[in-house]
Amino acid sequence: SLRSPAVLPFENLSGEPAQEHVADGIAGVLTAGLGEIHALNVIAPESAMRYKGGQTPLRQVTRDLNVDAVVVATVHRSGNFLRLTARLLRPSNNVQLWAQAYDFPLGDVPRVAHEVVRAVARRSNIPLTPAERFDLTVNHQVDPGAEDAYLRGRACLADPTEDSLEQARAAFERSTVDDNDYAPAYAGLAESYVLCSWQGRSHVSLMMKAKEAALHALELDEDLAEPHAALGFVEMAYDYDWLTAQRELK
């Protein structure tokens, strides 16, 4: 079985640099989805991002990151329609474990991401809990504008500089305006506020905003990992509520 996959930066085939955020954002969504499976140890997107461009041989990537498989993909956007071609590879013995192409509207990114996560988990031969199996069968459809903004926010979080974090916050806020029931957008907003607070900017007000966004995300979807993590950090670093912090982080 495979236990340590890395989702490498996806290749943008749209021919438009302005669409780079779609490829990077979907890679971030898949990384988060795989990271919620307890049997997998998924490499953080910040670590994988340095291999953007595909110049490093995959065997060297797996050695550098100490992983046993990689997910690679290409993304082509035409208007509000996408074509995603994803592959699960084990570079150590040059084996392709799985490959699939998907054609879908932008608002179906969450549904397709669930399908890819489910396929990778199945090919990795890992056990899923009943809750994980249920979560991977849920279909999601999102307003296209909200999803585009959300993907832009996820892409910005992969390179958490001060400027990119501000862009992420603005993108997640835009996503919540376009679809005010989209829990991942509120989760991303909470995460961006927490990361901004690490840079020492308006710490108290940022912590309050992070807590508000995290709680709203959990009202919409209590099973999302990101808002629990953000809330746990707020309780630890701002409210000093150790028991609640421990529960949320776990």
Tab-separated table of C-alpha atoms in Angstrom:
chain	number	residue	atom	x	y	z
A	1	SER	CA	0.000	0.000	0.000
A	2	LEU	CA	1.004	3.642	-0.479
A	3	ARG	CA	1.122	5.874	2.570
A	4	SER	CA	2.962	9.069	1.577
A	5	PRO	CA	1.779	10.709	-1.652
A	6	ALA	CA	2.707	14.158	-2.892
A	7	VAL	CA	0.450	16.237	-5.129
A	8	LEU	CA	2.838	18.031	-7.457
A	9	PRO	CA	1.935	21.395	-9.033
A	10	PHE	CA	-0.414	20.851	-11.956
A	11	GLU	CA	0.467	22.011	-15.462
A	12	ASN	CA	-1.664	24.784	-16.946
A	13	LEU	CA	-2.424	23.939	-20.588
A	14	SER	CA	-4.732	26.908	-21.160
A	15	GLY	CA	-1.982	28.976	-22.744
A	16	GLU	CA	-2.930	31.880	-20.465
A	17	PRO	CA	-0.757	32.750	-17.450
A	18	ALA	CA	-3.842	34.374	-15.914
A	19	GLN	CA	-5.328	30.881	-15.531
A	20	GLU	CA	-2.347	29.557	-13.543
A	21	HIS	CA	-4.364	29.905	-10.335
A	22	VAL	CA	-6.845	27.287	-11.560
A	23	ALA	CA	-4.165	24.600	-11.907
A	24	ASP	CA	-2.480	25.577	-8.621
A	25	GLY	CA	-5.805	25.862	-6.826
A	26	ILE	CA	-7.081	22.438	-7.871
A	27	ALA	CA	-3.769	20.912	-6.765
A	28	GLY	CA	-4.301	22.575	-3.381
A	29	VAL	CA	-7.858	21.258	-3.146
A	30	LEU	CA	-6.683	17.695	-3.864
A	31	THR	CA	-3.856	18.019	-1.334
A	32	ALA	CA	-6.360	19.087	1.330
A	33	GLY	CA	-8.756	16.278	0.388
A	34	LEU	CA	-6.085	13.597	0.582
A	35	GLY	CA	-4.808	15.117	3.820
A	36	GLU	CA	-8.152	14.440	5.493
A	37	ILE	CA	-7.646	10.663	5.061
A	38	HIS	CA	-6.149	9.428	8.302
A	39	ALA	CA	-4.075	6.637	6.710
A	40	LEU	CA	-2.176	9.015	4.421
A	41	ASN	CA	0.745	11.288	5.229
A	42	VAL	CA	0.421	13.965	2.548
A	43	ILE	CA	3.194	16.422	1.751
A	44	ALA	CA	2.266	20.080	2.286
A	45	PRO	CA	1.721	22.179	-0.851
A	46	GLU	CA	4.480	24.573	0.196
A	47	SER	CA	6.989	21.714	-0.077
A	48	ALA	CA	5.651	20.483	-3.409
A	49	MET	CA	5.476	23.963	-4.974
A	50	ARG	CA	9.234	24.169	-5.523
A	51	TYR	CA	8.877	21.493	-8.201
A	52	LYS	CA	6.548	23.645	-10.292
A	53	GLY	CA	7.556	23.477	-13.931
A	54	GLY	CA	8.330	19.764	-13.940
A	55	GLN	CA	12.083	20.119	-14.478
A	56	THR	CA	13.104	17.725	-11.686
A	57	PRO	CA	13.002	13.958	-12.438
A	58	LEU	CA	10.191	12.291	-10.504
A	59	ARG	CA	12.522	9.766	-8.865
A	60	GLN	CA	14.533	12.621	-7.419
A	61	VAL	CA	11.325	14.343	-6.257
A	62	THR	CA	10.252	11.228	-4.348
A	63	ARG	CA	13.693	10.980	-2.738
A	64	ASP	CA	13.773	14.674	-1.835
A	65	LEU	CA	10.286	14.599	-0.293
A	66	ASN	CA	10.584	11.051	1.099
A	67	VAL	CA	7.307	9.985	-0.538
A	68	ASP	CA	6.285	6.764	-2.259
A	69	ALA	CA	3.948	8.157	-4.946
A	70	VAL	CA	3.089	11.373	-6.757
A	71	VAL	CA	-0.091	12.776	-8.263
A	72	VAL	CA	0.563	14.743	-11.439
A	73	ALA	CA	-2.006	16.418	-13.684
A	74	THR	CA	-2.684	18.848	-16.468
A	75	VAL	CA	-5.542	21.360	-16.465
A	76	HIS	CA	-7.064	23.122	-19.472
A	77	ARG	CA	-9.680	25.830	-19.024
A	78	SER	CA	-11.959	27.094	-21.756
A	79	GLY	CA	-14.484	29.597	-20.444
A	80	ASN	CA	-16.202	27.956	-17.488
A	81	PHE	CA	-15.293	24.417	-18.576
A	82	LEU	CA	-12.254	22.418	-17.523
A	83	ARG	CA	-10.426	19.316	-18.655
A	84	LEU	CA	-8.359	17.655	-15.925
A	85	THR	CA	-6.077	14.725	-16.718
A	86	ALA	CA	-4.682	13.185	-13.531
A	87	ARG	CA	-2.230	10.356	-12.936
A	88	LEU	CA	-0.973	8.497	-9.858
A	89	LEU	CA	2.627	7.368	-10.333
A	90	ARG	CA	5.135	5.320	-8.360
A	91	PRO	CA	8.429	6.626	-9.767
A	92	SER	CA	10.614	4.121	-7.902
A	93	ASN	CA	9.676	1.410	-10.405
A	94	ASN	CA	8.193	3.570	-13.198
A	95	VAL	CA	4.646	2.312	-12.606
A	96	GLN	CA	1.496	4.253	-13.457
A	97	LEU	CA	-1.058	3.130	-10.907
A	98	TRP	CA	-4.016	5.102	-12.236
A	99	ALA	CA	-4.980	7.717	-14.805
A	100	GLN	CA	-8.237	9.450	-15.679
A	101	ALA	CA	-9.448	12.438	-17.690
A	102	TYR	CA	-12.403	14.557	-16.553
A	103	ASP	CA	-14.419	17.139	-18.476
A	104	PHE	CA	-16.632	19.305	-16.258
A	105	PRO	CA	-17.902	22.827	-15.554
A	106	LEU	CA	-15.976	25.002	-13.118
A	107	GLY	CA	-18.671	24.691	-10.468
A	108	ASP	CA	-18.079	20.915	-10.329
A	109	VAL	CA	-14.481	21.183	-9.091
A	110	PRO	CA	-15.399	19.912	-5.570
A	111	ARG	CA	-17.227	16.875	-6.990
A	112	VAL	CA	-14.376	15.970	-9.352
A	113	ALA	CA	-11.813	16.533	-6.593
A	114	HIS	CA	-13.726	14.008	-4.468
A	115	GLU	CA	-13.631	11.529	-7.359
A	116	VAL	CA	-9.859	11.925	-7.759
A	117	VAL	CA	-9.259	11.575	-4.010
A	118	ARG	CA	-11.435	8.458	-3.953
A	119	ALA	CA	-9.535	6.958	-6.901
A	120	VAL	CA	-6.124	7.702	-5.366
A	121	ALA	CA	-7.208	6.202	-2.038
A	122	ARG	CA	-8.492	3.078	-3.795
A	123	ARG	CA	-5.290	2.596	-5.830
A	124	SER	CA	-3.203	3.220	-2.707
A	125	ASN	CA	-4.853	0.205	-1.021
A	126	ILE	CA	-5.449	2.039	2.241
A	127	PRO	CA	-8.360	1.573	4.659
A	128	LEU	CA	-11.025	4.279	4.826
A	129	THR	CA	-13.201	4.924	7.853
A	130	PRO	CA	-16.990	4.878	7.324
A	131	ALA	CA	-17.028	8.670	7.699
A	132	GLU	CA	-14.319	9.051	5.046
A	133	ARG	CA	-16.169	6.767	2.651
A	134	PHE	CA	-19.350	8.799	3.146
A	135	ASP	CA	-17.604	12.141	2.676
A	136	LEU	CA	-16.095	10.971	-0.608
A	137	THR	CA	-19.535	10.143	-2.000
A	138	VAL	CA	-21.047	13.558	-1.354
A	139	ASN	CA	-21.634	15.627	-4.484
A	140	HIS	CA	-20.940	19.347	-4.359
A	141	GLN	CA	-21.773	22.041	-6.880
A	142	VAL	CA	-20.635	25.613	-6.465
A	143	ASP	CA	-21.275	28.933	-8.177
A	144	PRO	CA	-18.588	29.219	-10.920
A	145	GLY	CA	-17.502	32.672	-9.780
A	146	ALA	CA	-17.173	31.469	-6.192
A	147	GLU	CA	-15.135	28.458	-7.267
A	148	ASP	CA	-12.804	30.543	-9.440
A	149	ALA	CA	-12.162	32.926	-6.530
A	150	TYR	CA	-11.693	30.000	-4.142
A	151	LEU	CA	-9.106	28.367	-6.426
A	152	ARG	CA	-7.264	31.690	-6.641
A	153	GLY	CA	-7.199	31.839	-2.847
A	154	ARG	CA	-5.900	28.270	-2.525
A	155	ALA	CA	-3.175	29.001	-5.063
A	156	CYS	CA	-2.081	32.092	-3.099
A	157	LEU	CA	-1.887	30.118	0.164
A	158	ALA	CA	0.684	27.782	-1.398
A	159	ASP	CA	3.189	30.675	-1.292
A	160	PRO	CA	2.373	32.442	1.974
A	161	THR	CA	4.190	35.749	1.526
A	162	GLU	CA	2.593	38.914	2.890
A	163	ASP	CA	1.382	39.962	-0.566
A	164	SER	CA	0.014	36.542	-1.521
A	165	LEU	CA	-1.774	36.179	1.820
A	166	GLU	CA	-3.527	39.483	1.224
A	167	GLN	CA	-4.528	38.259	-2.244
A	168	ALA	CA	-5.769	34.995	-0.707
A	169	ARG	CA	-7.898	36.829	1.849
A	170	ALA	CA	-9.449	39.019	-0.841
A	171	ALA	CA	-10.128	35.998	-3.064
A	172	PHE	CA	-11.804	34.008	-0.287
A	173	GLU	CA	-13.923	37.019	0.659
A	174	ARG	CA	-15.004	37.312	-2.976
A	175	SER	CA	-15.887	33.607	-2.996
A	176	THR	CA	-18.121	33.995	0.059
A	177	VAL	CA	-19.903	36.925	-1.616
A	178	ASP	CA	-20.606	34.873	-4.744
A	179	ASP	CA	-21.748	31.829	-2.738
A	180	ASN	CA	-22.414	32.559	0.922
A	181	ASP	CA	-23.034	28.866	1.712
A	182	TYR	CA	-19.653	27.641	0.450
A	183	ALA	CA	-17.966	26.336	3.605
A	184	PRO	CA	-14.444	25.844	2.112
A	185	ALA	CA	-14.300	29.560	1.242
A	186	TYR	CA	-14.918	30.518	4.884
A	187	ALA	CA	-12.346	27.909	5.914
A	188	GLY	CA	-9.808	29.446	3.548
A	189	LEU	CA	-10.626	32.882	4.904
A	190	ALA	CA	-9.971	31.667	8.454
A	191	GLU	CA	-6.686	30.097	7.372
A	192	SER	CA	-5.533	33.287	5.627
A	193	TYR	CA	-6.309	35.374	8.736
A	194	VAL	CA	-4.341	32.954	10.916
A	195	LEU	CA	-1.342	33.038	8.585
A	196	CYS	CA	-1.497	36.849	8.450
A	197	SER	CA	-1.454	36.954	12.239
A	198	TRP	CA	1.860	35.045	12.263
A	199	GLN	CA	3.380	38.071	10.548
A	200	GLY	CA	2.406	40.214	13.535
A	201	ARG	CA	-0.136	42.408	11.750
A	202	SER	CA	-3.126	43.487	13.901
A	203	HIS	CA	-2.901	40.208	15.788
A	204	VAL	CA	-6.024	40.624	17.947
A	205	SER	CA	-8.384	41.743	15.182
A	206	LEU	CA	-7.072	39.034	12.834
A	207	MET	CA	-7.615	36.346	15.462
A	208	MET	CA	-11.187	37.523	15.994
A	209	LYS	CA	-11.857	37.459	12.250
A	210	ALA	CA	-10.255	34.020	11.925
A	211	LYS	CA	-12.449	32.648	14.709
A	212	GLU	CA	-15.598	34.118	13.186
A	213	ALA	CA	-14.817	32.667	9.743
A	214	ALA	CA	-13.872	29.251	11.168
A	215	LEU	CA	-17.044	28.987	13.240
A	216	HIS	CA	-19.179	29.928	10.241
A	217	ALA	CA	-17.417	27.334	8.089
A	218	LEU	CA	-18.128	24.671	10.708
A	219	GLU	CA	-21.782	25.697	10.878
A	220	LEU	CA	-21.959	24.922	7.162
A	221	ASP	CA	-19.798	21.767	7.233
A	222	GLU	CA	-18.530	20.469	10.574
A	223	ASP	CA	-16.383	17.786	8.888
A	224	LEU	CA	-13.923	20.169	7.200
A	225	ALA	CA	-10.433	19.896	8.660
A	226	GLU	CA	-9.167	23.411	7.901
A	227	PRO	CA	-11.600	25.414	10.078
A	228	HIS	CA	-11.038	23.043	13.013
A	229	ALA	CA	-7.282	23.644	12.655
A	230	ALA	CA	-7.724	27.413	12.402
A	231	LEU	CA	-10.060	27.470	15.399
A	232	GLY	CA	-7.618	25.350	17.383
A	233	PHE	CA	-4.835	27.834	16.731
A	234	VAL	CA	-7.027	30.774	17.743
A	235	GLU	CA	-8.025	29.062	20.991
A	236	MET	CA	-4.379	28.288	21.730
A	237	ALA	CA	-2.755	31.598	20.763
A	238	TYR	CA	-5.539	34.094	21.499
A	239	ASP	CA	-8.220	32.727	23.847
A	240	TYR	CA	-5.786	30.502	25.806
A	241	ASP	CA	-8.465	27.823	26.032
A	242	TRP	CA	-6.186	24.792	26.031
A	243	LEU	CA	-8.862	22.104	26.193
A	244	THR	CA	-10.809	23.517	23.269
A	245	ALA	CA	-7.582	24.065	21.312
A	246	GLN	CA	-6.546	20.461	21.882
A	247	ARG	CA	-9.942	19.144	20.800
A	248	GLU	CA	-10.082	21.262	17.657
A	249	LEU	CA	-6.503	20.495	16.604
A	250	LYS	CA	-7.024	16.767	17.102
